[in-house]
PDB file of C-alpha atoms in Angstrom:
ATOM      1  CA  MET A 261      96.746 -92.249  -0.735  1.00 72.00           C
ATOM      2  CA  PRO A 262      94.908 -94.351   1.861  1.00 86.00           C
ATOM      3  CA  LEU A 263      91.482 -93.149   2.907  1.00 93.00           C
ATOM      4  CA  LEU A 264      91.020 -91.426   6.237  1.00 94.00           C
ATOM      5  CA  ALA A 265      89.222 -93.673   8.710  1.00 93.00           C
ATOM      6  CA  GLY A 266      85.521 -92.905   8.425  1.00 94.00           C
ATOM      7  CA  ALA A 267      85.703 -91.410   4.928  1.00 97.00           C
ATOM      8  CA  GLU A 268      84.672 -94.631   3.190  1.00 97.00           C
ATOM      9  CA  PRO A 269      81.718 -94.546   0.799  1.00 98.00           C
ATOM     10  CA  LEU A 270      78.562 -96.380   1.826  1.00 97.00           C
ATOM     11  CA  ARG A 271      76.245 -98.451  -0.333  1.00 97.00           C
ATOM     12  CA  HIS A 272      73.227-100.427   0.830  1.00 97.00           C
ATOM     13  CA  GLU A 273      70.965-102.588  -1.315  1.00 96.00           C
ATOM     14  CA  GLY A 274      67.420-102.204  -0.058  1.00 94.00           C
ATOM     15  CA  GLY A 275      64.128-101.935  -1.903  1.00 93.00           C
ATOM     16  CA  LYS A 276      63.109-100.338  -5.184  1.00 94.00           C
ATOM     17  CA  VAL A 277      63.232 -96.807  -3.761  1.00 97.00           C
ATOM     18  CA  ALA A 278      66.737 -95.342  -3.661  1.00 97.00           C
ATOM     19  CA  VAL A 279      68.471 -92.269  -2.285  1.00 98.00           C
ATOM     20  CA  LEU A 280      71.749 -90.847  -3.580  1.00 98.00           C
ATOM     21  CA  LEU A 281      73.496 -88.663  -0.973  1.00 98.00           C
ATOM     22  CA  CYS A 282      76.222 -86.144  -1.912  1.00 98.00           C
ATOM     23  CA  HIS A 283      78.716 -84.825   0.641  1.00 98.00           C
ATOM     24  CA  GLY A 284      80.236 -81.356   0.708  1.00 97.00           C
ATOM     25  CA  PHE A 285      83.410 -79.644  -0.460  1.00 97.00           C
ATOM     26  CA  THR A 286      86.514 -80.754   1.526  1.00 96.00           C
ATOM     27  CA  GLY A 287      84.274 -83.119   3.522  1.00 97.00           C
ATOM     28  CA  SER A 288      83.610 -86.842   3.211  1.00 98.00           C
ATOM     29  CA  PRO A 289      80.817 -89.417   3.466  1.00 98.00           C
ATOM     30  CA  GLN A 290      81.301 -89.314   7.245  1.00 98.00           C
ATOM     31  CA  SER A 291      79.221 -86.131   7.428  1.00 98.00           C
ATOM     32  CA  LEU A 292      76.215 -87.914   5.908  1.00 98.00           C
ATOM     33  CA  ARG A 293      76.771 -91.448   7.186  1.00 98.00           C
ATOM     34  CA  PRO A 294      74.185 -91.276  10.017  1.00 98.00           C
ATOM     35  CA  TRP A 295      71.594 -90.006   7.524  1.00 98.00           C
ATOM     36  CA  ALA A 296      72.477 -92.752   5.045  1.00 98.00           C
ATOM     37  CA  GLU A 297      72.343 -95.438   7.741  1.00 98.00           C
ATOM     38  CA  TYR A 298      68.982 -94.155   8.985  1.00 97.00           C
ATOM     39  CA  LEU A 299      67.462 -94.451   5.504  1.00 97.00           C
ATOM     40  CA  ALA A 300      69.092 -97.823   4.841  1.00 97.00           C
ATOM     41  CA  ALA A 301      67.727 -99.216   8.101  1.00 96.00           C
ATOM     42  CA  ARG A 302      64.238 -98.363   6.852  1.00 94.00           C
ATOM     43  CA  GLY A 303      64.490-100.423   3.714  1.00 94.00           C
ATOM     44  CA  LEU A 304      65.736 -97.902   1.190  1.00 96.00           C
ATOM     45  CA  THR A 305      68.549 -98.515  -1.256  1.00 97.00           C
ATOM     46  CA  VAL A 306      71.234 -95.962  -0.414  1.00 98.00           C
ATOM     47  CA  SER A 307      74.365 -94.731  -2.161  1.00 98.00           C
ATOM     48  CA  LEU A 308      76.793 -92.334  -0.471  1.00 98.00           C
ATOM     49  CA  PRO A 309      79.873 -92.039  -2.714  1.00 98.00           C
ATOM     50  CA  LEU A 310      83.240 -90.497  -1.911  1.00 98.00           C
ATOM     51  CA  LEU A 311      83.914 -87.592  -4.263  1.00 98.00           C
ATOM     52  CA  PRO A 312      87.282 -87.558  -6.094  1.00 98.00           C
ATOM     53  CA  GLY A 313      90.049 -85.769  -4.199  1.00 97.00           C
ATOM     54  CA  HIS A 314      88.253 -86.098  -0.869  1.00 98.00           C
ATOM     55  CA  GLY A 315      88.810 -88.318   2.139  1.00 97.00           C
ATOM     56  CA  THR A 316      92.601 -88.500   1.861  1.00 97.00           C
ATOM     57  CA  ARG A 317      94.619 -85.245   2.057  1.00 96.00           C
ATOM     58  CA  TRP A 318      93.887 -81.751   0.809  1.00 95.00           C
ATOM     59  CA  GLN A 319      96.682 -81.909  -1.771  1.00 95.00           C
ATOM     60  CA  ASP A 320      94.711 -84.602  -3.620  1.00 96.00           C
ATOM     61  CA  LEU A 321      91.696 -82.292  -3.899  1.00 96.00           C
ATOM     62  CA  ARG A 322      93.916 -79.706  -5.585  1.00 93.00           C
ATOM     63  CA  LEU A 323      94.230 -82.039  -8.583  1.00 94.00           C
ATOM     64  CA  THR A 324      90.465 -82.340  -9.132  1.00 97.00           C
ATOM     65  CA  GLY A 325      87.660 -80.073 -10.267  1.00 97.00           C
ATOM     66  CA  TRP A 326      83.892 -79.842 -10.446  1.00 98.00           C
ATOM     67  CA  GLN A 327      83.729 -82.073 -13.513  1.00 98.00           C
ATOM     68  CA  ASP A 328      85.246 -84.919 -11.460  1.00 98.00           C
ATOM     69  CA  TRP A 329      82.887 -84.435  -8.507  1.00 98.00           C
ATOM     70  CA  TYR A 330      79.786 -84.187 -10.671  1.00 98.00           C
ATOM     71  CA  ALA A 331      80.785 -87.154 -12.847  1.00 98.00           C
ATOM     72  CA  GLU A 332      81.001 -89.333  -9.739  1.00 98.00           C
ATOM     73  CA  VAL A 333      77.457 -88.597  -8.553  1.00 98.00           C
ATOM     74  CA  ASP A 334      76.130 -88.782 -12.106  1.00 98.00           C
ATOM     75  CA  ARG A 335      77.550 -92.311 -12.436  1.00 98.00           C
ATOM     76  CA  GLU A 336      76.020 -93.299  -9.107  1.00 98.00           C
ATOM     77  CA  LEU A 337      72.640 -91.957 -10.174  1.00 98.00           C
ATOM     78  CA  ARG A 338      72.702 -93.880 -13.444  1.00 97.00           C
ATOM     79  CA  ALA A 339      73.625 -97.070 -11.588  1.00 97.00           C
ATOM     80  CA  LEU A 340      70.753 -96.600  -9.143  1.00 97.00           C
ATOM     81  CA  ARG A 341      68.331 -95.889 -11.971  1.00 96.00           C
ATOM     82  CA  GLY A 342      69.343 -99.195 -13.523  1.00 95.00           C
ATOM     83  CA  ARG A 343      68.040-101.208 -10.595  1.00 93.00           C
ATOM     84  CA  CYS A 344      65.555 -99.017  -8.696  1.00 95.00           C
ATOM     85  CA  ALA A 345      62.158 -97.759  -9.816  1.00 91.00           C
ATOM     86  CA  THR A 346      62.288 -94.506  -7.836  1.00 96.00           C
ATOM     87  CA  VAL A 347      65.346 -92.390  -7.016  1.00 98.00           C
ATOM     88  CA  PHE A 348      65.751 -89.352  -4.775  1.00 98.00           C
ATOM     89  CA  VAL A 349      68.850 -87.162  -4.551  1.00 98.00           C
ATOM     90  CA  ALA A 350      70.126 -85.388  -1.454  1.00 98.00           C
ATOM     91  CA  GLY A 351      73.116 -83.357  -0.395  1.00 98.00           C
ATOM     92  CA  LEU A 352      74.822 -81.113   2.127  1.00 98.00           C
ATOM     93  CA  SER A 353      76.410 -77.787   1.132  1.00 98.00           C
ATOM     94  CA  MET A 354      78.208 -78.336  -2.218  1.00 98.00           C
ATOM     95  CA  GLY A 355      76.525 -81.735  -2.184  1.00 98.00           C
ATOM     96  CA  GLY A 356      73.243 -79.840  -2.327  1.00 98.00           C
ATOM     97  CA  ALA A 357      74.444 -78.082  -5.478  1.00 98.00           C
ATOM     98  CA  LEU A 358      75.425 -81.454  -6.957  1.00 98.00           C
ATOM     99  CA  ALA A 359      71.969 -82.853  -6.142  1.00 98.00           C
ATOM    100  CA  LEU A 360      70.259 -79.846  -7.702  1.00 98.00           C
ATOM    101  CA  ARG A 361      72.272 -80.188 -10.903  1.00 98.00           C
ATOM    102  CA  LEU A 362      71.389 -83.872 -11.104  1.00 98.00           C
ATOM    103  CA  ALA A 363      67.735 -82.882 -10.790  1.00 98.00           C
ATOM    104  CA  ALA A 364      68.081 -80.184 -13.441  1.00 98.00           C
ATOM    105  CA  ARG A 365      69.705 -82.520 -15.933  1.00 98.00           C
ATOM    106  CA  HIS A 366      67.879 -85.792 -15.295  1.00 98.00           C
ATOM    107  CA  GLY A 367      64.324 -84.502 -14.976  1.00 96.00           C
ATOM    108  CA  ASP A 368      61.689 -87.178 -14.393  1.00 95.00           C
ATOM    109  CA  ALA A 369      64.352 -89.773 -13.603  1.00 96.00           C
ATOM    110  CA  ILE A 370      64.525 -88.131 -10.151  1.00 98.00           C
ATOM    111  CA  SER A 371      61.441 -88.136  -7.916  1.00 98.00           C
ATOM    112  CA  GLY A 372      62.517 -85.546  -5.355  1.00 98.00           C
ATOM    113  CA  VAL A 373      65.401 -83.452  -4.008  1.00 98.00           C
ATOM    114  CA  MET A 374      66.476 -83.012  -0.375  1.00 98.00           C
ATOM    115  CA  VAL A 375      69.164 -80.457   0.460  1.00 98.00           C
ATOM    116  CA  VAL A 376      70.712 -79.250   3.713  1.00 98.00           C
ATOM    117  CA  ASN A 377      72.346 -75.794   3.725  1.00 98.00           C
ATOM    118  CA  PRO A 378      72.878 -75.878  -0.052  1.00 98.00           C
ATOM    119  CA  ALA A 379      75.744 -73.749  -1.330  1.00 97.00           C
ATOM    120  CA  ASN A 380      75.168 -71.518  -4.342  1.00 96.00           C
ATOM    121  CA  LYS A 381      78.094 -69.085  -4.431  1.00 90.00           C
ATOM    122  CA  VAL A 382      81.658 -68.511  -3.251  1.00 83.00           C
ATOM    123  CA  HIS A 383      81.269 -65.329  -1.222  1.00 73.00           C
ATOM    124  CA  GLY A 384      83.531 -62.423  -0.341  1.00 66.00           C
ATOM    125  CA  LEU A 385      86.189 -60.411  -2.109  1.00 53.00           C
ATOM    126  CA  ALA A 386      88.487 -63.429  -2.080  1.00 65.00           C
ATOM    127  CA  ALA A 387      86.235 -65.138  -4.622  1.00 68.00           C
ATOM    128  CA  TYR A 388      87.108 -62.517  -7.242  1.00 65.00           C
ATOM    129  CA  ALA A 389      90.812 -62.967  -6.567  1.00 71.00           C
ATOM    130  CA  LEU A 390      90.742 -66.751  -6.970  1.00 69.00           C
ATOM    131  CA  PRO A 391      91.696 -66.815 -10.679  1.00 67.00           C
ATOM    132  CA  VAL A 392      95.014 -65.128  -9.826  1.00 62.00           C
ATOM    133  CA  VAL A 393      95.667 -66.054  -6.194  1.00 68.00           C
ATOM    134  CA  ARG A 394      95.329 -69.789  -6.848  1.00 66.00           C
ATOM    135  CA  HIS A 395      98.575 -69.629  -8.824  1.00 65.00           C
ATOM    136  CA  LEU A 396     100.386 -67.937  -5.945  1.00 68.00           C
ATOM    137  CA  VAL A 397      98.964 -69.554  -2.801  1.00 73.00           C
ATOM    138  CA  PRO A 398      98.201 -73.291  -2.704  1.00 67.00           C
ATOM    139  CA  ALA A 399      95.579 -73.273   0.045  1.00 77.00           C
ATOM    140  CA  THR A 400      93.757 -71.298   2.697  1.00 81.00           C
ATOM    141  CA  LYS A 401      92.219 -72.236   6.051  1.00 80.00           C
ATOM    142  CA  GLY A 402      89.631 -74.976   6.125  1.00 85.00           C
ATOM    143  CA  ILE A 403      85.833 -74.693   6.390  1.00 86.00           C
ATOM    144  CA  ALA A 404      85.078 -78.063   7.960  1.00 91.00           C
ATOM    145  CA  ASN A 405      83.527 -78.778  11.343  1.00 93.00           C
ATOM    146  CA  ASP A 406      81.028 -75.914  11.712  1.00 96.00           C
ATOM    147  CA  ILE A 407      78.915 -77.766  14.299  1.00 97.00           C
ATOM    148  CA  ALA A 408      77.149 -76.478  17.413  1.00 98.00           C
ATOM    149  CA  LYS A 409      77.009 -79.855  19.158  1.00 97.00           C
ATOM    150  CA  PRO A 410      80.152 -80.171  21.334  1.00 95.00           C
ATOM    151  CA  SER A 411      80.419 -83.955  21.071  1.00 93.00           C
ATOM    152  CA  SER A 412      80.209 -84.019  17.270  1.00 96.00           C
ATOM    153  CA  GLU A 413      83.021 -83.590  14.763  1.00 96.00           C
ATOM    154  CA  GLU A 414      83.213 -83.552  10.984  1.00 97.00           C
ATOM    155  CA  LEU A 415      85.932 -85.426   9.144  1.00 96.00           C
ATOM    156  CA  GLY A 416      87.175 -82.875   6.636  1.00 95.00           C
ATOM    157  CA  TYR A 417      90.303 -81.130   5.432  1.00 95.00           C
ATOM    158  CA  ASP A 418      91.849 -78.354   7.490  1.00 94.00           C
ATOM    159  CA  ARG A 419      92.916 -76.589   4.291  1.00 91.00           C
ATOM    160  CA  VAL A 420      91.027 -75.492   1.165  1.00 91.00           C
ATOM    161  CA  PRO A 421      93.103 -75.834  -2.027  1.00 91.00           C
ATOM    162  CA  LEU A 422      92.505 -72.716  -4.095  1.00 90.00           C
ATOM    163  CA  HIS A 423      92.602 -74.470  -7.473  1.00 90.00           C
ATOM    164  CA  ALA A 424      89.668 -76.572  -6.322  1.00 93.00           C
ATOM    165  CA  ALA A 425      87.914 -73.538  -4.823  1.00 91.00           C
ATOM    166  CA  HIS A 426      88.203 -71.773  -8.182  1.00 90.00           C
ATOM    167  CA  SER A 427      86.611 -74.770  -9.879  1.00 95.00           C
ATOM    168  CA  LEU A 428      83.874 -74.780  -7.239  1.00 95.00           C
ATOM    169  CA  ARG A 429      83.111 -71.137  -8.008  1.00 92.00           C
ATOM    170  CA  THR A 430      82.702 -72.033 -11.680  1.00 95.00           C
ATOM    171  CA  PHE A 431      80.437 -74.940 -10.759  1.00 97.00           C
ATOM    172  CA  PHE A 432      78.148 -72.784  -8.632  1.00 96.00           C
ATOM    173  CA  ARG A 433      77.656 -70.413 -11.559  1.00 96.00           C
ATOM    174  CA  ILE A 434      76.712 -73.321 -13.816  1.00 98.00           C
ATOM    175  CA  VAL A 435      74.252 -74.732 -11.292  1.00 98.00           C
ATOM    176  CA  ASP A 436      72.681 -71.316 -10.709  1.00 98.00           C
ATOM    177  CA  ARG A 437      71.940 -71.012 -14.430  1.00 98.00           C
ATOM    178  CA  GLU A 438      70.348 -74.467 -14.431  1.00 98.00           C
ATOM    179  CA  LEU A 439      68.168 -74.058 -11.315  1.00 98.00           C
ATOM    180  CA  PRO A 440      65.048 -73.108 -13.344  1.00 98.00           C
ATOM    181  CA  GLN A 441      65.218 -76.619 -14.840  1.00 98.00           C
ATOM    182  CA  VAL A 442      64.627 -78.122 -11.376  1.00 98.00           C
ATOM    183  CA  THR A 443      60.939 -79.059 -11.286  1.00 98.00           C
ATOM    184  CA  GLN A 444      60.892 -81.933  -8.797  1.00 98.00           C
ATOM    185  CA  PRO A 445      59.488 -81.686  -5.261  1.00 98.00           C
ATOM    186  CA  LEU A 446      62.094 -79.981  -3.083  1.00 98.00           C
ATOM    187  CA  LEU A 447      62.799 -80.292   0.631  1.00 98.00           C
ATOM    188  CA  LEU A 448      65.232 -77.563   1.701  1.00 98.00           C
ATOM    189  CA  MET A 449      66.495 -77.610   5.283  1.00 98.00           C
ATOM    190  CA  ARG A 450      68.714 -74.767   6.447  1.00 98.00           C
ATOM    191  CA  SER A 451      70.433 -73.464   9.553  1.00 98.00           C
ATOM    192  CA  PRO A 452      69.906 -69.760  10.337  1.00 97.00           C
ATOM    193  CA  ARG A 453      73.244 -69.851  12.219  1.00 97.00           C
ATOM    194  CA  ASP A 454      75.479 -71.192   9.459  1.00 97.00           C
ATOM    195  CA  HIS A 455      79.067 -69.887   9.462  1.00 95.00           C
ATOM    196  CA  VAL A 456      79.977 -71.377   6.074  1.00 94.00           C
ATOM    197  CA  VAL A 457      76.981 -70.820   3.773  1.00 95.00           C
ATOM    198  CA  PRO A 458      74.875 -67.674   4.300  1.00 94.00           C
ATOM    199  CA  PRO A 459      71.043 -67.687   4.202  1.00 94.00           C
ATOM    200  CA  ALA A 460      71.243 -65.893   0.854  1.00 95.00           C
ATOM    201  CA  ASP A 461      72.258 -69.156  -0.816  1.00 97.00           C
ATOM    202  CA  SER A 462      69.109 -71.013   0.221  1.00 98.00           C
ATOM    203  CA  ALA A 463      67.007 -67.982  -0.657  1.00 98.00           C
ATOM    204  CA  ARG A 464      68.590 -67.923  -4.099  1.00 97.00           C
ATOM    205  CA  VAL A 465      67.876 -71.617  -4.656  1.00 98.00           C
ATOM    206  CA  LEU A 466      64.250 -71.213  -3.589  1.00 98.00           C
ATOM    207  CA  SER A 467      63.780 -68.202  -5.863  1.00 98.00           C
ATOM    208  CA  ARG A 468      65.320 -69.864  -8.922  1.00 98.00           C
ATOM    209  CA  VAL A 469      63.900 -73.402  -9.012  1.00 98.00           C
ATOM    210  CA  SER A 470      60.691 -74.139 -10.903  1.00 98.00           C
ATOM    211  CA  SER A 471      59.458 -76.681  -8.345  1.00 98.00           C
ATOM    212  CA  THR A 472      55.885 -76.111  -7.163  1.00 97.00           C
ATOM    213  CA  ASP A 473      56.079 -78.629  -4.293  1.00 98.00           C
ATOM    214  CA  VAL A 474      58.573 -76.906  -1.984  1.00 98.00           C
ATOM    215  CA  THR A 475      59.101 -77.368   1.759  1.00 98.00           C
ATOM    216  CA  GLU A 476      61.529 -75.179   3.726  1.00 98.00           C
ATOM    217  CA  ILE A 477      62.528 -76.179   7.257  1.00 98.00           C
ATOM    218  CA  LEU A 478      64.641 -74.151   9.657  1.00 98.00           C
ATOM    219  CA  LEU A 479      67.235 -76.009  11.720  1.00 98.00           C
ATOM    220  CA  GLU A 480      67.372 -73.621  14.652  1.00 97.00           C
ATOM    221  CA  GLN A 481      69.798 -75.587  16.830  1.00 98.00           C
ATOM    222  CA  SER A 482      72.476 -76.376  14.262  1.00 98.00           C
ATOM    223  CA  TYR A 483      75.330 -74.792  12.348  1.00 98.00           C
ATOM    224  CA  HIS A 484      76.449 -75.706   8.817  1.00 98.00           C
ATOM    225  CA  VAL A 485      77.027 -79.455   9.190  1.00 98.00           C
ATOM    226  CA  ALA A 486      73.497 -79.957  10.486  1.00 98.00           C
ATOM    227  CA  THR A 487      73.537 -83.657   9.596  1.00 98.00           C
ATOM    228  CA  LEU A 488      75.922 -84.182  12.535  1.00 98.00           C
ATOM    229  CA  ASP A 489      74.386 -81.516  14.760  1.00 98.00           C
ATOM    230  CA  HIS A 490      71.474 -81.092  17.186  1.00 98.00           C
ATOM    231  CA  ASP A 491      68.882 -81.170  14.377  1.00 98.00           C
ATOM    232  CA  ALA A 492      70.187 -84.354  12.732  1.00 98.00           C
ATOM    233  CA  ASP A 493      67.236 -86.484  13.856  1.00 98.00           C
ATOM    234  CA  ARG A 494      64.826 -83.949  12.429  1.00 98.00           C
ATOM    235  CA  ILE A 495      66.621 -84.015   9.089  1.00 98.00           C
ATOM    236  CA  PHE A 496      66.397 -87.789   9.004  1.00 98.00           C
ATOM    237  CA  GLU A 497      62.715 -87.884   9.970  1.00 97.00           C
ATOM    238  CA  GLU A 498      61.658 -85.085   7.622  1.00 98.00           C
ATOM    239  CA  SER A 499      63.469 -86.681   4.699  1.00 98.00           C
ATOM    240  CA  LEU A 500      61.849 -90.048   5.371  1.00 96.00           C
ATOM    241  CA  ALA A 501      58.416 -88.408   5.538  1.00 96.00           C
ATOM    242  CA  PHE A 502      59.171 -86.565   2.282  1.00 97.00           C
ATOM    243  CA  ILE A 503      60.114 -89.814   0.553  1.00 97.00           C
ATOM    244  CA  GLY A 504      57.101 -91.592   2.019  1.00 95.00           C
ATOM    245  CA  ARG A 505      54.744 -88.928   0.691  1.00 95.00           C
ATOM    246  CA  LEU A 506      56.189 -89.066  -2.824  1.00 96.00           C
ATOM    247  CA  ALA A 507      56.856 -92.821  -2.997  1.00 93.00           C
ATOM    248  CA  PRO A 508      53.994 -94.319  -0.969  1.00 76.00           C
ATOM    249  CA  GLY A 509      54.180 -97.974  -0.178  1.00 72.00           C
ATOM    250  CA  PHE A 510      57.940 -98.318   0.089  1.00 71.00           C
ATOM    251  CA  GLY A 511      57.479 -99.091   3.784  1.00 52.00           C
ATOM    252  CA  THR A 512      58.922 -97.265   6.771  1.00 46.00           C
ATOM    253  CA  GLU A 513      59.454-100.280   8.986  1.00 47.00           C
ATOM    254  CA  PRO A 514      63.095-100.910   9.915  1.00 48.00           C
ATOM    255  CA  ALA A 515      64.756-103.468   7.681  1.00 47.00           C
ATOM    256  CA  LEU A 516      66.069-106.704   9.139  1.00 44.00           C
ATOM    257  CA  GLY A 517      69.555-105.476   9.903  1.00 46.00           C
ATOM    258  CA  MET A 518      71.818-103.846   7.361  1.00 46.00           C
ATOM    259  CA  GLU A 519      73.472-106.906   5.880  1.00 44.00           C
ATOM    260  CA  GLY A 520      73.558-105.280   2.468  1.00 46.00           C
ATOM    261  CA  THR A 521      75.548-102.292   3.637  1.00 54.00           C
ATOM    262  CA  THR A 522      79.116-101.937   2.473  1.00 60.00           C
ATOM    263  CA  ALA A 523      81.617 -99.299   3.456  1.00 59.00           C
ATOM    264  CA  GLY A 524      83.727 -99.770   0.379  1.00 56.00           C
ATOM    265  CA  GLY A 525      83.122 -98.949  -3.178  1.00 45.00           C
TER     266      GLY A 525
END
């Protein structure tokens, strides 16, 4: 299937400090593209991959599972580690869970973690019915586009395939067990008015990680997709400051254009 316009992955070759960004469930790189472009313009090497089953049509997501999504970001991380001295991981929603698992499994290979409204659990009674219902009902209503800013819109599926949601539930349980292995500095940014991921998820992450350098920031003006919302600039600036503190000397001056940026893979 052809990609939806705007769902293309983004890769930019900058300096020796890199950031791997992970998008959310049923979303696409579009939700993180402004963040990725902001970091790339300041001289960082940036990778924003498209997760398998995303960016085309929801039926394609039905054929994938958490192993596919995690394998994609794991490959990207290993590629970045091969050419950059310092690597940070970041993510929105399920992408936050992917970033946290990368941190748990790769240890010192990752210098810091930045997450926005990280998801930790599939909530509600429906979650317990998923093992059975997914065989009877192909999909339910979508979760994309929870944004307060009227002029902003997320490119995501309008349906959630239940086979994939069941796999996501399994993945969250795995990540939750591994959170104590996360020791890196953590920047967690969350929206109190999030209609997709409740505050309990961020609280759970903060209570489970072993990181001692932890910063929590409230995004008061935004909903779930805060990277496209009123607090987007704050996310970008706080993440750059976080990287600058942990990787001093990488430089925060804008790069000369973004000639190394590619939309394709």
